[in-house]
Amino acid sequence: MEVEAWESSSDGTADSEVDLQDIEDDEHLCMSGSIPKLQFRKDVSKARWDVEMGMAEVIEKKGGMWTTTGIVRRSKVYCSIEETLFLAERGALILFDINDMVLSLKDMYEMVAEGRSGCSWDSFEAYRHLKSLGYIIGRHGVNWSVKNDKICSSSTCIGGTEESSRISSTEMKEDFSITNHLGDMQINEKPAFDVYLPNSKFRKSSPGEPNFMVYLTRDNPPSKAEIESLERSCKGVPLKFCHVEHGRGYKNLHPVRTMRSPPRRLRHPGLTDRS
Amino acid sequence: MGPRWKGKNSEAIALADPMSKITARLQSSLIQSETEGFLSGCVVLLSVEPEQIDLLNRACFGRPIITTDKDKQWFQISLEEAFYLCHSLKCLKILDENKCAKNGNELWECMKSKKKTFPEFYVAYSNLKKKNWVVRSGSQYGVDFVAYRHHPSLVHSEYAVLVRSECDGDYDKNFRLRVWSDFQCTVRLCGSVAKTLLVLNINTNGCNEVSLSHLDHCSVEERTITRWSPEQCREDLTLVKGGISYI
């Protein structure tokens, strides 16, 4: 120890050599003044919350975000709680309950707290951070759209409507079970989100392979065995570990910590810089 | 290393408006409006009145959630902050998922179940808060907390804080400073951002664990850790009291 220290201190990099001018990474909190508010939107969409599904059915679409928000089932668009709350926080969506009463942000925050819609506060923060940077995010394993959907619901489908609604409700149930499953497990054995890079050509009908998957960690970093098992389940899609840290100032908010997956699997090396 | 104020008048502004008074104003305001927060995962969410937005910002609790909502301002606060406001300052009620107010013990157990290190972190946090330090997350520097002499807009944080507990033999949930490489790494980083490493050892004094009923039995031992460089200290006879230097 002593020998090492003698050597290291002779290289001129003593701890006291600090350029204080460079240290600008403290929190930049304002002591007074108002908190910035997001601008009101002109285009406000509407959706109705379905308690049983744990999703919102979009009843009026306004604005361009719908190409990358919500899943399509039988020509209808359904939003998860994180998508719903994200838009509601931005004033881009009004959410109604089944009796057409407006649900407030408080109602939605409580829905997240109750944890019945497969989304924890941590996963919402992860979603919000990436979404506000333009990434395209879906729940892991939930398809953006279903292929047979359109054919069955179209008028050319003989003897169709009843049959197709039965099929689609079964199919929809499978989706819920995935989301409920996620909720019960605290998103611990599967990635939470499939993420695509910002892309104006994104189509729900052919999203392609996600660019990476996001896995939410809890108290401690994952063990070697956990990483290996997760990597196997990701089938070659890069995996990023997200550790949501609470209590940072809002201006320097970096809740997403990413950990590189082994380079050989990394298809988009540039991505690892974003943390 | 003394405080590094940001700007010329910052020290005077801070002296004129001590943190203890700001916290007291926040406390009485929250009591008056019977503020409630609710648990969501590892945070507590609360919506507050306009005057409390200012007080929460000044006292540096939590962070605001930015929305378009003009009527209400939402804040999210950490478990330690929430428990401190609830239990120590007694100015915040915390509801569980079923909208029932939780009493002290229930809340303690609940927070412990959400965050294993909560008991030790809370003791460390409240120890610094009671001395009027502004305490924020240390995640940017790889430590548990950072401590500011006053509001972060006026002064840089002085201490990078690590929490260690020695209860139950040598068991420490935080796994920090076990090997020399971790010492070197942490001290080097703290030095390069002009902070002093402060280790808070939580002693349970005979109890098996840090529990709410025995909080008063817990003691906190504060130690600063610095690197002592023989080349530069040949004429320096002062050694930091309570500090540990390593060569």
Coordinates of C-alpha atoms in Angstrom, one line a residue:
Chain A
M1 CA 0.0 0.0 0.0
E2 CA 2.7 2.4 1.0
V3 CA 4.9 1.7 -1.9
E4 CA 2.0 2.1 -4.3
A5 CA 1.0 5.4 -2.8
W6 CA 4.6 6.8 -3.1
E7 CA 4.6 5.9 -6.7
S8 CA 1.2 7.3 -7.5
S9 CA 1.8 10.6 -5.7
S10 CA 5.0 11.1 -7.7
D11 CA 3.2 11.3 -10.9
G12 CA 1.9 14.7 -10.1
T13 CA -1.8 13.9 -10.0
A14 CA -2.4 14.7 -6.4
D15 CA -6.0 15.0 -5.2
S16 CA -5.5 18.6 -4.5
E17 CA -5.1 19.4 -8.2
V18 CA -8.6 20.3 -8.9
D19 CA -9.8 22.8 -11.4
L20 CA -12.7 24.2 -9.6
Q21 CA -13.9 26.1 -12.7
D22 CA -14.7 22.8 -14.3
I23 CA -17.1 21.6 -11.7
E24 CA -20.4 22.5 -12.9
D25 CA -22.1 19.3 -12.2
D26 CA -23.8 20.1 -9.0
E27 CA -27.5 20.3 -9.0
H28 CA -28.9 23.4 -10.6
L29 CA -32.0 24.0 -8.5
C30 CA -33.7 27.2 -8.3
M31 CA -34.3 28.6 -4.8
S32 CA -37.2 30.7 -5.8
G33 CA -39.3 31.4 -8.8
S34 CA -41.9 29.3 -10.5
I35 CA -41.5 25.8 -11.7
P36 CA -41.6 25.6 -15.5
K37 CA -44.9 24.4 -16.8
L38 CA -45.3 22.5 -20.0
Q39 CA -47.2 24.4 -22.7
F40 CA -50.8 23.6 -23.3
R41 CA -51.6 21.7 -26.4
K42 CA -54.1 22.8 -29.0
D43 CA -54.7 19.2 -30.0
V44 CA -56.1 17.2 -27.2
S45 CA -57.0 13.6 -27.6
K46 CA -59.6 11.7 -25.6
A47 CA -59.6 8.2 -24.2
R48 CA -61.7 6.2 -21.8
W49 CA -60.2 4.0 -19.1
D50 CA -61.2 0.4 -19.0
V51 CA -60.7 -0.9 -15.5
E52 CA -60.9 -4.5 -16.4
M53 CA -58.4 -4.2 -19.2
G54 CA -56.1 -1.9 -17.3
M55 CA -55.8 0.2 -20.5
A56 CA -57.4 3.3 -22.1
E57 CA -59.4 3.0 -25.3
V58 CA -58.6 6.0 -27.4
I59 CA -61.8 7.7 -28.6
E60 CA -60.5 10.8 -30.3
K61 CA -57.0 11.0 -31.8
K62 CA -55.4 14.4 -32.3
G63 CA -51.8 15.1 -33.1
G64 CA -49.0 13.1 -34.6
M65 CA -48.0 11.0 -31.5
W66 CA -50.4 8.2 -32.3
T67 CA -48.1 6.7 -34.8
T68 CA -45.9 5.7 -31.9
T69 CA -48.3 5.4 -29.0
G70 CA -50.8 2.7 -28.2
I71 CA -51.4 -0.7 -29.5
V72 CA -53.9 -1.4 -32.3
R73 CA -56.5 -4.1 -31.9
R74 CA -59.5 -4.4 -34.2
S75 CA -58.9 -0.9 -35.6
K76 CA -59.0 0.6 -32.1
V77 CA -56.1 2.0 -30.2
Y78 CA -55.4 1.2 -26.6
C79 CA -53.0 2.9 -24.3
S80 CA -51.2 1.5 -21.3
I81 CA -51.2 3.5 -18.1
E82 CA -47.7 4.9 -18.7
E83 CA -48.7 6.1 -22.2
T84 CA -51.9 7.6 -20.9
L85 CA -50.2 9.3 -17.9
F86 CA -47.4 10.6 -20.1
L87 CA -49.8 12.3 -22.5
A88 CA -52.1 13.5 -19.6
E89 CA -49.1 15.2 -17.9
R90 CA -48.5 17.0 -21.1
G91 CA -52.1 18.1 -21.5
A92 CA -52.3 16.1 -24.7
L93 CA -54.9 13.6 -23.5
I94 CA -58.1 13.8 -21.4
L95 CA -59.0 10.6 -19.8
F96 CA -62.6 9.7 -18.9
D97 CA -63.9 6.8 -16.8
I98 CA -66.7 4.5 -18.0
N99 CA -69.3 7.1 -16.9
D100 CA -67.7 9.9 -18.9
M101 CA -66.3 11.6 -15.8
V102 CA -62.9 13.2 -16.3
L103 CA -60.1 11.5 -14.4
S104 CA -57.5 13.8 -12.9
L105 CA -53.8 13.4 -12.8
K106 CA -54.3 12.5 -9.1
D107 CA -56.5 9.6 -10.2
M108 CA -53.9 8.4 -12.6
Y109 CA -51.0 8.7 -10.1
E110 CA -53.1 6.6 -7.7
M111 CA -53.7 4.1 -10.4
V112 CA -49.9 3.7 -10.8
A113 CA -49.5 3.5 -7.0
E114 CA -52.0 0.7 -6.8
G115 CA -49.9 -1.2 -9.3
R116 CA -52.8 -3.0 -11.0
S117 CA -52.0 -1.8 -14.5
G118 CA -48.6 -3.4 -14.8
C119 CA -46.6 -0.2 -14.2
S120 CA -44.8 1.0 -11.2
W121 CA -43.6 4.5 -10.5
D122 CA -40.1 3.4 -11.4
S123 CA -41.1 2.0 -14.8
F124 CA -43.2 5.1 -15.4
E125 CA -40.2 7.3 -14.8
A126 CA -38.1 5.2 -17.1
Y127 CA -40.8 5.4 -19.8
R128 CA -41.2 9.2 -19.4
H129 CA -37.5 9.8 -19.6
L130 CA -37.0 7.9 -22.8
K131 CA -40.3 8.9 -24.3
S132 CA -39.6 12.6 -23.8
L133 CA -36.3 12.1 -25.7
G134 CA -38.2 10.7 -28.7
Y135 CA -37.6 7.0 -28.3
I136 CA -40.4 4.7 -29.3
I137 CA -41.4 2.5 -26.4
G138 CA -43.7 -0.5 -26.1
R139 CA -44.3 -2.9 -23.3
H140 CA -42.0 -5.9 -23.8
G141 CA -43.6 -8.7 -25.7
V142 CA -46.9 -6.9 -26.5
N143 CA -47.4 -6.5 -30.2
W144 CA -48.0 -3.1 -31.6
S145 CA -50.7 -4.5 -33.9
V146 CA -52.1 -7.9 -34.8
K147 CA -52.0 -9.0 -38.4
N148 CA -55.3 -10.8 -38.9
D149 CA -57.0 -8.0 -37.2
K150 CA -57.7 -5.9 -40.3
I151 CA -58.8 -8.8 -42.5
C152 CA -61.3 -10.1 -40.0
S153 CA -62.9 -6.8 -39.1
S154 CA -63.2 -5.7 -42.7
S155 CA -66.6 -6.1 -44.4
T156 CA -65.3 -8.7 -46.8
C157 CA -64.8 -11.2 -44.0
I158 CA -67.8 -13.5 -44.5
G159 CA -70.0 -14.2 -41.5
G160 CA -67.6 -12.1 -39.7
T161 CA -68.3 -9.6 -37.1
E162 CA -69.3 -11.9 -34.2
E163 CA -66.6 -14.4 -34.9
S164 CA -63.9 -11.7 -35.2
S165 CA -65.0 -10.0 -32.0
R166 CA -64.8 -13.3 -30.1
I167 CA -61.3 -13.9 -31.5
S168 CA -60.1 -10.4 -30.7
S169 CA -61.4 -10.4 -27.1
T170 CA -59.5 -13.7 -26.5
E171 CA -56.5 -12.3 -28.1
M172 CA -56.8 -9.1 -26.0
K173 CA -57.1 -11.1 -22.8
E174 CA -53.7 -12.6 -23.6
D175 CA -52.3 -9.1 -23.7
F176 CA -53.8 -8.2 -20.4
S177 CA -52.3 -11.3 -18.9
I178 CA -48.9 -10.2 -20.0
T179 CA -49.4 -6.8 -18.5
N180 CA -50.9 -8.2 -15.3
H181 CA -48.1 -10.7 -15.1
L182 CA -45.6 -7.9 -15.3
G183 CA -47.3 -6.0 -12.5
D184 CA -47.4 -9.0 -10.2
M185 CA -43.7 -9.8 -10.7
Q186 CA -42.6 -6.2 -10.1
I187 CA -41.0 -6.5 -13.6
N188 CA -38.3 -8.6 -12.3
E189 CA -37.9 -11.6 -14.6
K190 CA -38.5 -9.9 -18.0
P191 CA -37.4 -6.7 -19.6
A192 CA -40.1 -4.0 -19.1
F193 CA -39.9 -2.3 -22.4
D194 CA -39.0 -2.8 -26.0
V195 CA -37.4 0.4 -27.3
Y196 CA -36.9 1.7 -30.9
L197 CA -34.7 4.7 -31.7
P198 CA -36.5 7.9 -32.7
N199 CA -37.7 7.1 -36.2
S200 CA -40.2 9.1 -38.3
K201 CA -40.8 6.0 -40.5
F202 CA -41.9 3.8 -37.6
R203 CA -45.0 1.8 -38.4
K204 CA -47.0 -0.2 -35.8
S205 CA -47.9 -2.7 -38.6
S206 CA -44.2 -3.5 -39.2
P207 CA -42.1 -2.2 -36.2
G208 CA -39.3 -4.6 -36.8
E209 CA -36.9 -5.8 -34.1
P210 CA -36.5 -3.4 -31.2
N211 CA -33.2 -1.6 -30.9
F212 CA -32.9 -2.5 -27.3
M213 CA -34.8 -3.8 -24.3
V214 CA -34.9 -2.1 -21.0
Y215 CA -34.8 -4.1 -17.8
L216 CA -35.6 -2.3 -14.5
T217 CA -33.4 -3.3 -11.7
R218 CA -34.4 -3.0 -8.0
D219 CA -32.0 -2.6 -5.0
N220 CA -28.8 -4.1 -6.4
P221 CA -27.2 -4.6 -9.8
P222 CA -28.1 -7.9 -11.4
S223 CA -25.8 -10.9 -10.8
K224 CA -23.8 -12.6 -13.5
A225 CA -26.3 -15.4 -13.7
E226 CA -29.2 -13.0 -14.0
I227 CA -27.5 -11.1 -16.8
E228 CA -26.9 -14.3 -18.6
S229 CA -30.4 -15.6 -18.3
L230 CA -31.8 -12.3 -19.4
E231 CA -29.5 -12.1 -22.4
R232 CA -30.7 -15.5 -23.5
S233 CA -34.3 -14.4 -23.3
C234 CA -33.5 -11.3 -25.3
K235 CA -32.4 -13.4 -28.3
G236 CA -29.6 -11.1 -29.4
V237 CA -31.4 -7.8 -28.9
P238 CA -29.2 -5.5 -26.7
L239 CA -30.3 -5.2 -23.2
K240 CA -30.0 -2.1 -21.0
F241 CA -30.4 -2.1 -17.3
C242 CA -32.3 0.8 -15.8
H243 CA -31.7 2.0 -12.3
V244 CA -34.2 4.7 -11.3
E245 CA -32.7 7.0 -8.8
H246 CA -35.0 9.2 -6.8
G247 CA -34.4 12.6 -5.4
R248 CA -32.3 14.2 -8.1
G249 CA -33.0 17.7 -9.1
Y250 CA -35.3 17.9 -12.1
K251 CA -32.9 19.8 -14.3
N252 CA -30.2 17.2 -14.1
L253 CA -32.6 14.2 -14.1
H254 CA -30.9 11.2 -15.5
P255 CA -32.9 8.3 -14.1
V256 CA -31.7 5.9 -16.8
R257 CA -28.4 4.2 -16.1
T258 CA -27.3 2.0 -18.8
M259 CA -24.9 -0.9 -18.7
R260 CA -23.3 -2.1 -21.8
S261 CA -24.2 -5.6 -22.9
P262 CA -21.2 -7.4 -24.3
P263 CA -19.9 -5.6 -27.4
R264 CA -20.5 -8.5 -29.7
R265 CA -24.2 -8.2 -29.2
L266 CA -24.3 -4.5 -29.4
R267 CA -25.8 -3.5 -32.7
H268 CA -25.9 0.2 -32.0
P269 CA -22.7 1.2 -30.2
G270 CA -23.7 4.8 -30.2
L271 CA -26.6 4.1 -27.9
T272 CA -24.5 3.3 -24.9
D273 CA -23.5 6.9 -24.6
R274 CA -27.0 7.9 -23.7
S275 CA -27.4 7.5 -20.0
Chain B
M1 CA -12.0 22.3 2.4
G2 CA -14.4 25.1 3.2
P3 CA -17.8 25.9 1.6
R4 CA -17.6 27.0 -2.0
W5 CA -20.2 29.6 -2.5
K6 CA -21.7 30.2 -5.9
G7 CA -21.4 33.9 -6.7
K8 CA -20.5 37.0 -4.6
N9 CA -23.6 37.5 -2.5
S10 CA -24.5 33.9 -1.9
E11 CA -23.0 33.7 1.5
A12 CA -24.8 36.8 2.7
I13 CA -28.1 35.6 1.3
A14 CA -27.7 32.3 3.1
L15 CA -26.8 33.9 6.4
A16 CA -29.8 36.2 6.2
D17 CA -32.1 33.3 5.6
P18 CA -30.9 30.2 7.6
M19 CA -32.1 26.8 6.5
S20 CA -33.6 26.1 10.0
K21 CA -36.0 29.0 9.5
I22 CA -37.0 27.9 6.0
T23 CA -37.7 24.4 7.2
A24 CA -39.7 25.7 10.1
R25 CA -41.8 27.8 7.7
L26 CA -42.4 24.7 5.5
Q27 CA -43.3 22.7 8.5
S28 CA -46.0 25.1 9.8
S29 CA -47.4 25.6 6.3
L30 CA -47.7 21.8 5.7
I31 CA -49.3 21.4 9.1
Q32 CA -51.8 24.2 8.5
S33 CA -52.9 22.7 5.2
E34 CA -53.0 19.2 6.5
T35 CA -51.0 18.0 3.6
E36 CA -51.2 14.3 2.6
G37 CA -48.9 12.3 0.4
F38 CA -49.3 8.8 -0.9
L39 CA -46.8 6.1 -1.5
S40 CA -46.0 5.0 -5.1
G41 CA -43.2 2.5 -5.4
C42 CA -40.1 4.1 -3.8
V43 CA -41.4 7.7 -3.7
V44 CA -44.1 9.7 -2.1
L45 CA -46.3 11.9 -4.2
L46 CA -48.0 15.0 -2.9
S47 CA -49.8 17.9 -4.5
V48 CA -49.3 21.3 -2.8
E49 CA -50.5 24.9 -2.6
P50 CA -48.6 27.6 -4.4
E51 CA -46.9 29.0 -1.3
Q52 CA -45.6 25.5 -0.5
I53 CA -44.1 25.1 -3.9
D54 CA -41.8 27.9 -3.0
L55 CA -41.1 26.5 0.5
L56 CA -40.4 23.0 -0.8
N57 CA -38.0 24.5 -3.3
R58 CA -36.3 26.7 -0.7
A59 CA -36.0 23.9 1.8
C60 CA -34.9 21.6 -1.1
F61 CA -37.2 18.7 -0.5
G62 CA -38.0 16.4 -3.4
R63 CA -38.5 17.5 -6.9
P64 CA -41.5 18.9 -8.8
I65 CA -43.2 16.9 -11.5
I66 CA -43.6 19.1 -14.5
T67 CA -47.0 19.0 -16.1
T68 CA -49.4 21.3 -17.8
D69 CA -51.7 21.3 -14.8
K70 CA -52.2 24.9 -13.7
D71 CA -54.1 24.3 -10.5
K72 CA -52.0 21.8 -8.8
Q73 CA -48.3 21.3 -8.4
W74 CA -47.1 17.7 -7.8
F75 CA -43.9 16.9 -6.0
Q76 CA -42.2 13.6 -5.6
I77 CA -40.1 13.1 -2.5
S78 CA -37.8 10.2 -1.5
L79 CA -38.6 7.8 1.3
E80 CA -36.2 9.4 3.7
E81 CA -37.6 12.9 3.0
A82 CA -41.1 11.6 3.4
F83 CA -40.4 9.8 6.7
Y84 CA -38.6 12.8 8.0
L85 CA -41.5 15.2 7.2
C86 CA -43.9 12.7 8.6
H87 CA -42.1 11.4 11.7
S88 CA -39.6 14.0 12.7
L89 CA -41.3 17.2 11.7
K90 CA -44.8 15.7 12.0
C91 CA -46.1 17.9 9.1
L92 CA -47.1 15.3 6.5
K93 CA -49.6 12.4 6.5
I94 CA -48.7 9.5 4.3
L95 CA -51.4 7.3 2.8
D96 CA -50.9 3.8 1.6
E97 CA -52.3 2.3 -1.6
N98 CA -55.7 2.0 0.0
K99 CA -55.8 5.6 1.0
C100 CA -55.4 4.8 4.7
A101 CA -53.0 6.9 6.8
K102 CA -50.1 4.9 8.0
N103 CA -48.8 5.2 11.5
G104 CA -45.1 5.5 12.3
N105 CA -44.4 1.8 12.6
E106 CA -46.4 0.7 9.6
L107 CA -44.7 3.3 7.5
W108 CA -41.3 2.3 8.8
E109 CA -41.9 -1.3 7.9
C110 CA -43.4 -0.5 4.6
M111 CA -40.5 1.7 3.6
K112 CA -38.1 -0.9 4.8
S113 CA -39.8 -3.5 2.5
K114 CA -39.4 -1.2 -0.4
K115 CA -35.8 -0.3 0.3
K116 CA -33.6 -2.6 2.3
T117 CA -31.2 0.1 3.3
F118 CA -33.9 2.5 4.4
P119 CA -33.4 2.2 8.2
E120 CA -29.7 3.0 8.1
F121 CA -30.2 5.6 5.4
Y122 CA -32.9 7.3 7.4
V123 CA -30.7 7.5 10.5
A124 CA -27.9 9.1 8.4
Y125 CA -30.3 11.4 6.6
S126 CA -32.1 12.6 9.7
N127 CA -28.8 13.1 11.5
L128 CA -27.6 15.5 8.8
K129 CA -31.1 17.2 8.5
K130 CA -31.2 17.9 12.2
K131 CA -28.0 19.8 11.8
N132 CA -29.6 21.8 9.0
W133 CA -27.7 20.4 6.2
V134 CA -29.5 20.2 2.9
V135 CA -29.3 16.5 1.9
R136 CA -29.7 15.2 -1.6
S137 CA -29.1 12.0 -3.5
G138 CA -25.4 11.3 -4.1
S139 CA -26.0 9.2 -7.2
Q140 CA -24.1 11.6 -9.4
Y141 CA -20.9 10.9 -7.5
G142 CA -21.4 7.3 -6.6
V143 CA -22.2 8.0 -3.0
D144 CA -25.3 7.7 -0.9
F145 CA -25.9 11.4 -0.2
V146 CA -24.4 14.8 -0.8
A147 CA -24.7 17.5 1.9
Y148 CA -25.0 21.2 1.2
R149 CA -24.5 24.0 3.8
H150 CA -27.4 25.9 2.3
H151 CA -29.5 25.8 -0.9
P152 CA -27.7 24.2 -3.9
S153 CA -28.3 27.4 -5.9
L154 CA -26.0 29.2 -3.5
V155 CA -23.3 26.8 -2.5
H156 CA -21.7 23.6 -3.9
S157 CA -22.1 20.5 -1.8
E158 CA -19.3 20.0 0.7
Y159 CA -19.6 16.4 1.7
A160 CA -20.1 13.2 -0.3
V161 CA -21.7 10.9 2.2
L162 CA -21.5 7.2 2.5
V163 CA -23.6 5.3 5.1
R164 CA -22.2 2.3 6.8
S165 CA -23.7 0.1 9.5
E166 CA -21.8 -2.2 11.8
C167 CA -24.7 -3.9 13.4
D168 CA -24.9 -7.6 13.7
G169 CA -21.2 -8.3 13.6
D170 CA -19.6 -7.0 10.5
Y171 CA -22.6 -7.1 8.3
D172 CA -23.1 -4.0 6.2
K173 CA -25.9 -3.9 3.7
N174 CA -24.3 -1.1 1.8
F175 CA -21.1 -3.0 0.9
R176 CA -19.0 0.1 0.6
L177 CA -15.3 0.7 1.5
R178 CA -14.5 -2.9 2.0
V179 CA -11.5 -2.9 -0.2
W180 CA -8.7 -0.4 -0.8
S181 CA -9.6 0.0 -4.4
D182 CA -13.0 1.3 -3.3
F183 CA -11.3 3.8 -0.9
Q184 CA -9.0 5.0 -3.7
C185 CA -11.8 5.3 -6.2
T186 CA -14.2 7.1 -3.9
V187 CA -11.6 9.5 -2.4
R188 CA -10.2 10.3 -5.8
L189 CA -13.6 11.1 -7.3
C190 CA -14.6 13.2 -4.3
G191 CA -11.3 15.1 -4.6
S192 CA -11.8 15.8 -8.2
V193 CA -15.2 17.3 -7.6
A194 CA -14.0 19.2 -4.5
K195 CA -16.0 17.3 -1.9
T196 CA -14.9 15.7 1.3
L197 CA -15.8 12.1 1.8
L198 CA -17.9 11.8 5.0
V199 CA -18.6 8.3 6.3
L200 CA -21.5 8.0 8.7
N201 CA -21.3 4.8 10.7
I202 CA -24.6 3.8 12.2
N203 CA -24.2 2.1 15.5
T204 CA -27.2 0.3 16.9
N205 CA -25.5 -0.1 20.3
G206 CA -26.5 -3.6 21.0
C207 CA -29.7 -3.9 19.1
N208 CA -29.9 -6.3 16.2
E209 CA -31.2 -3.9 13.7
V210 CA -32.1 -0.2 13.4
S211 CA -35.8 -0.1 14.5
L212 CA -38.1 2.8 14.9
S213 CA -38.7 2.1 18.6
H214 CA -34.9 2.2 19.2
L215 CA -34.0 5.1 17.0
D216 CA -32.8 7.0 20.0
H217 CA -30.4 4.2 20.9
C218 CA -28.7 4.6 17.5
S219 CA -25.6 6.7 17.4
V220 CA -24.0 8.1 14.3
E221 CA -20.2 8.3 14.2
E222 CA -19.0 10.9 11.6
R223 CA -15.7 10.5 10.0
T224 CA -14.2 12.3 7.1
I225 CA -11.7 10.4 4.9
T226 CA -8.9 12.2 3.1
R227 CA -5.8 11.2 1.4
W228 CA -2.7 12.4 3.0
S229 CA 0.1 13.1 0.7
P230 CA 3.5 13.1 2.4
E231 CA 5.1 15.3 -0.3
Q232 CA 2.8 18.1 0.2
C233 CA 2.4 18.0 4.0
R234 CA 6.0 18.1 5.3
E235 CA 5.3 21.4 7.1
D236 CA 1.6 20.7 7.9
L237 CA 1.0 19.6 11.4
T238 CA -2.7 19.9 11.4
L239 CA -4.7 16.7 11.2
V240 CA -8.4 16.8 10.7
K241 CA -10.2 15.9 13.9
G242 CA -12.4 12.9 13.6
G243 CA -10.9 12.2 10.2
I244 CA -9.1 9.3 8.8
S245 CA -6.2 9.9 6.5
Y246 CA -4.6 7.2 4.5
I247 CA -1.4 7.1 2.7

